[in-house]
Short mmCIF file of C-alpha atoms in Angstrom, two decimals:
data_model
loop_
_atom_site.label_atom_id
_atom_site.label_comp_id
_atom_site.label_asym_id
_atom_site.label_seq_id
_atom_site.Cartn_x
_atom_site.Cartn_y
_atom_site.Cartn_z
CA UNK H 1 292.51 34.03 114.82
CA UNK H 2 293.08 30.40 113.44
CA UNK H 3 294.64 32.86 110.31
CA UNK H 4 297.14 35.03 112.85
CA UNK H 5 298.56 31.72 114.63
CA UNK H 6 299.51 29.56 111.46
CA UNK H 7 301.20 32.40 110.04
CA UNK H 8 302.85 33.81 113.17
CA UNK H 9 305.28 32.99 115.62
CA UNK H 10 303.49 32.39 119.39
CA UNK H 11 306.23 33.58 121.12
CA UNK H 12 307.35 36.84 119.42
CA UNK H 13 304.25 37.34 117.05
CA UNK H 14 306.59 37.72 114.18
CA UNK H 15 305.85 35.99 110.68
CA UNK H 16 306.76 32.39 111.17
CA UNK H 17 309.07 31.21 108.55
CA UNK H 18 306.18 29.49 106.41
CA UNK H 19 304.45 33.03 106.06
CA UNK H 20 307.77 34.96 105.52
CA UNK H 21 308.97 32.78 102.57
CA UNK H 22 305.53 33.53 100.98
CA UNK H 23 306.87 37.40 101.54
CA UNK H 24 310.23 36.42 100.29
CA UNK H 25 308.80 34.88 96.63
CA UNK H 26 306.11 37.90 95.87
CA UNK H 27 309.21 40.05 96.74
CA UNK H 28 311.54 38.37 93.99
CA UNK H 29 308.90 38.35 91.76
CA UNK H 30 308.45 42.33 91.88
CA UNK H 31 312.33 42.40 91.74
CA UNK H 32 311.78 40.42 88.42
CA UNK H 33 308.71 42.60 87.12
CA UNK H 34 309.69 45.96 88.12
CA UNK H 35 313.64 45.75 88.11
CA UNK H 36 313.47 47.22 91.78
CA UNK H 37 316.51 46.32 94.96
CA UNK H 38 315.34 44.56 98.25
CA UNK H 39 317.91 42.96 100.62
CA UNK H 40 317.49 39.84 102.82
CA UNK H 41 319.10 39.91 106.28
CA UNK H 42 319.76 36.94 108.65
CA UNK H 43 320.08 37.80 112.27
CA UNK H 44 321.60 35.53 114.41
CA UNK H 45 322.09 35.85 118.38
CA UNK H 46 325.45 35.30 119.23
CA UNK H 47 325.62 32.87 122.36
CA UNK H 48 322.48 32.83 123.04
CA UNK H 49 322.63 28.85 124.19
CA UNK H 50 324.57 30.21 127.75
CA UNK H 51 321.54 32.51 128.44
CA UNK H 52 319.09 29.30 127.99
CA UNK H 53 322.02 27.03 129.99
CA UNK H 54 322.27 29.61 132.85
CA UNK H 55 319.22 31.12 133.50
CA UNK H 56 316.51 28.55 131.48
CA UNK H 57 314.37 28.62 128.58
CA UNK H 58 311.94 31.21 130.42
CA UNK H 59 314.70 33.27 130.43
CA UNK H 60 315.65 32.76 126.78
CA UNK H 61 312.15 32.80 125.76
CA UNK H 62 311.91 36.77 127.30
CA UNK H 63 315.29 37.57 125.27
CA UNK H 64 313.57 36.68 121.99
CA UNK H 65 310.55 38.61 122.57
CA UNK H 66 312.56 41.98 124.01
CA UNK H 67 315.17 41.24 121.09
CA UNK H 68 311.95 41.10 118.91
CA UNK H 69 311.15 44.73 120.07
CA UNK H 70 314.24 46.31 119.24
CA UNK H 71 314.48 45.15 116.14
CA UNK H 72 311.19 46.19 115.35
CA UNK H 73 311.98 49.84 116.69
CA UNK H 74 314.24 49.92 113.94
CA UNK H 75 311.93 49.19 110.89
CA UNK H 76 309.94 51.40 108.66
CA UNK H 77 306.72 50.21 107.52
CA UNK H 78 308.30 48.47 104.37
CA UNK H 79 310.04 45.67 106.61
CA UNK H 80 308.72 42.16 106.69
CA UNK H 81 310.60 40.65 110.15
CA UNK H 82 310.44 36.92 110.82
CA UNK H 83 311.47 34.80 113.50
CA UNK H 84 311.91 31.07 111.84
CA UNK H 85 313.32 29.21 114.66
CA UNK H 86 315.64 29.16 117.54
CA UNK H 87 317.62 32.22 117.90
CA UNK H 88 317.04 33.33 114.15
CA UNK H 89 315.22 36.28 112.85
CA UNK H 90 314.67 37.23 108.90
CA UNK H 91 314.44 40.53 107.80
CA UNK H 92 313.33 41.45 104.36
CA UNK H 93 313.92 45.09 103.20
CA UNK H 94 311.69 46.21 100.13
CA UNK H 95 312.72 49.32 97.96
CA UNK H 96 316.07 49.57 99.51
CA UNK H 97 319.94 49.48 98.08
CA UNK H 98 322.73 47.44 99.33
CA UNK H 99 324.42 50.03 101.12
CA UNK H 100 320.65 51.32 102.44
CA UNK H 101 320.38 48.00 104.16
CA UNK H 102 323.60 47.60 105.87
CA UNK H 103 323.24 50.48 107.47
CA UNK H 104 320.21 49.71 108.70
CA UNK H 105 321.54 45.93 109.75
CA UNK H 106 324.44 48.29 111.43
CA UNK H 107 321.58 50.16 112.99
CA UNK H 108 319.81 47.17 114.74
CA UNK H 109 323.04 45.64 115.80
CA UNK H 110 324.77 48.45 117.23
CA UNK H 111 321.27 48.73 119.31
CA UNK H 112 321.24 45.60 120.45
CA UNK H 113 325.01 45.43 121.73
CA UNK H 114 323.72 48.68 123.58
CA UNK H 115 320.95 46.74 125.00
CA UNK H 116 321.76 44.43 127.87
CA UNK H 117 319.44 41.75 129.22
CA UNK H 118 318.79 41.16 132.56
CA UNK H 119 317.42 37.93 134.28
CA UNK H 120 317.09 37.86 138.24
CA UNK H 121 320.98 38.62 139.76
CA UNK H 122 322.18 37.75 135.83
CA UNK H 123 323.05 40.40 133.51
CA UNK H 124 323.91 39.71 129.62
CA UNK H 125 325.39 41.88 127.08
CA UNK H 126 323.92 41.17 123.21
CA UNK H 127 325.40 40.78 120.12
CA UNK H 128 323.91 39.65 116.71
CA UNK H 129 325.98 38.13 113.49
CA UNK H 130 324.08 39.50 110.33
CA UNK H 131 324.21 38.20 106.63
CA UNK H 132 322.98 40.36 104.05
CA UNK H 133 322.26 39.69 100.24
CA UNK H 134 320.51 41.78 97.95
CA UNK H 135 316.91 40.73 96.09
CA UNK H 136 317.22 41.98 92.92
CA UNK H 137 316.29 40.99 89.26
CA UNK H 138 319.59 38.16 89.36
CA UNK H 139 318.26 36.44 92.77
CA UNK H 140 317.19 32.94 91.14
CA UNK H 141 314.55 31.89 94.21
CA UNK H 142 313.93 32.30 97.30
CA UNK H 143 315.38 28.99 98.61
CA UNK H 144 319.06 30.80 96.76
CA UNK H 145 318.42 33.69 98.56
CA UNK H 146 318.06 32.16 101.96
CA UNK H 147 321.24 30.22 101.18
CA UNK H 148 323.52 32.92 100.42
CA UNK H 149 321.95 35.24 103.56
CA UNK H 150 322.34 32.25 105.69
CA UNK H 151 325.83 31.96 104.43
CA UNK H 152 326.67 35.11 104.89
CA UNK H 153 325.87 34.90 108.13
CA UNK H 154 327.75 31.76 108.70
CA UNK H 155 331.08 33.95 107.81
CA UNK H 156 330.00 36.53 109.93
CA UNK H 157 330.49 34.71 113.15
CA UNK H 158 333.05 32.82 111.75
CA UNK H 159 335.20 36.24 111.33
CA UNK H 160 334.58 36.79 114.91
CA UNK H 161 330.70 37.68 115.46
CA UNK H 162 328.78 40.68 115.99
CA UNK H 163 329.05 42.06 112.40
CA UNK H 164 327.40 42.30 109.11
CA UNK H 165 328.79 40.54 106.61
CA UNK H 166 327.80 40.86 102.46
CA UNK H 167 327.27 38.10 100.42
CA UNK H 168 329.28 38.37 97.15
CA UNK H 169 329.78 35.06 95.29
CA UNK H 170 333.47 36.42 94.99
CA UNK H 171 334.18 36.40 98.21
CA UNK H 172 336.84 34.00 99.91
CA UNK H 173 335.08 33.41 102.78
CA UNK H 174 331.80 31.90 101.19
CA UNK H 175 334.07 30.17 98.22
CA UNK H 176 336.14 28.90 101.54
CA UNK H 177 332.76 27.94 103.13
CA UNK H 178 330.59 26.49 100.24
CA UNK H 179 334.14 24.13 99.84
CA UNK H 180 333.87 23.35 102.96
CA UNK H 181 329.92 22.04 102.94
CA UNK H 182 330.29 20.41 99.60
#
């Protein structure tokens, strides 16, 4: 039991972010070894500070757990899920190809923007931002890979939320964001 709670998160029961990087590194390692494709998403709730300002943090605490849920409806038994922090999930997808995964990140967000959550008299519709990247015999660490997934995501909500955005270390958006944070 002491085991299950410093590795997991209390509220969700997901791999806490500690426990998840551990995933993360054996998975670039294989990547390394075995020449095999993963990809890394970052899953971000979009607005999820009015749900916490209107209805409370009791409220906000039940969104995580039932957003927990669906995403975890929509994973084989390959898929490492992670909640780090906040409003933040990581998903790490072993043995699958770039366009494999964003279909699947397509999957879990067009399932959440079906899903709507409902506190007392309040109801809220759901959207997610998700950066991808792929793990693959190139990815230099796990700390890079967490970068350019959390970057990704970054440019996802900054080209208007609710999508899936790639990493590629061509594209304008990241050059015009890692300018930015330099």
């Amino acid at each position: 039991e002491m085991n299950y709670q410093t590795s997991h998160d209390t509220l969700t029961g997901l791999l806490n972010r500690r426990e998840f990087e551990k995933q993360l590194i054996r998975t670039i390692k294989e990547a390394h070894s075995q020449h095999s494709h993963h990809a890394l998403c970052f899953i971000d709730i979009d607005q999820f500070k009015i749900i916490n300002d209107t209805c409370g943090y009791l409220a906000g605490d039940e969104l995580l757990r039932q957003v927990s849920n669906l995403i975890r409806d929509k994973l084989n038994s390959r898929d490492t899920l992670a909640r780090p922090g906040g409003d933040e999930f990581l998903l790490l997808m072993e043995q699958r190809s770039l366009g494999q995964a964003q279909h699947n990140a397509h999957q879990i967000m067009l399932s959440l923007k079906k899903f709507r959550f409902r506190w007392q008299d309040h109801s809220f519709p759901i959207k997610v931002s998700i950066g991808l990247t792929t793990i693959d015999k190139t990815t230099e660490s796990a700390t890079e890979a967490l970068k350019q997934v959390d970057t990704a995501c970054y440019n996802a909500k900054d080209a208007g939320r609710n999508r899936v955005h790639i990493y590629r270390e061509d594209d304008e958006l990241q050059v015009a964001h890692k300018g930015y944070i330099q």
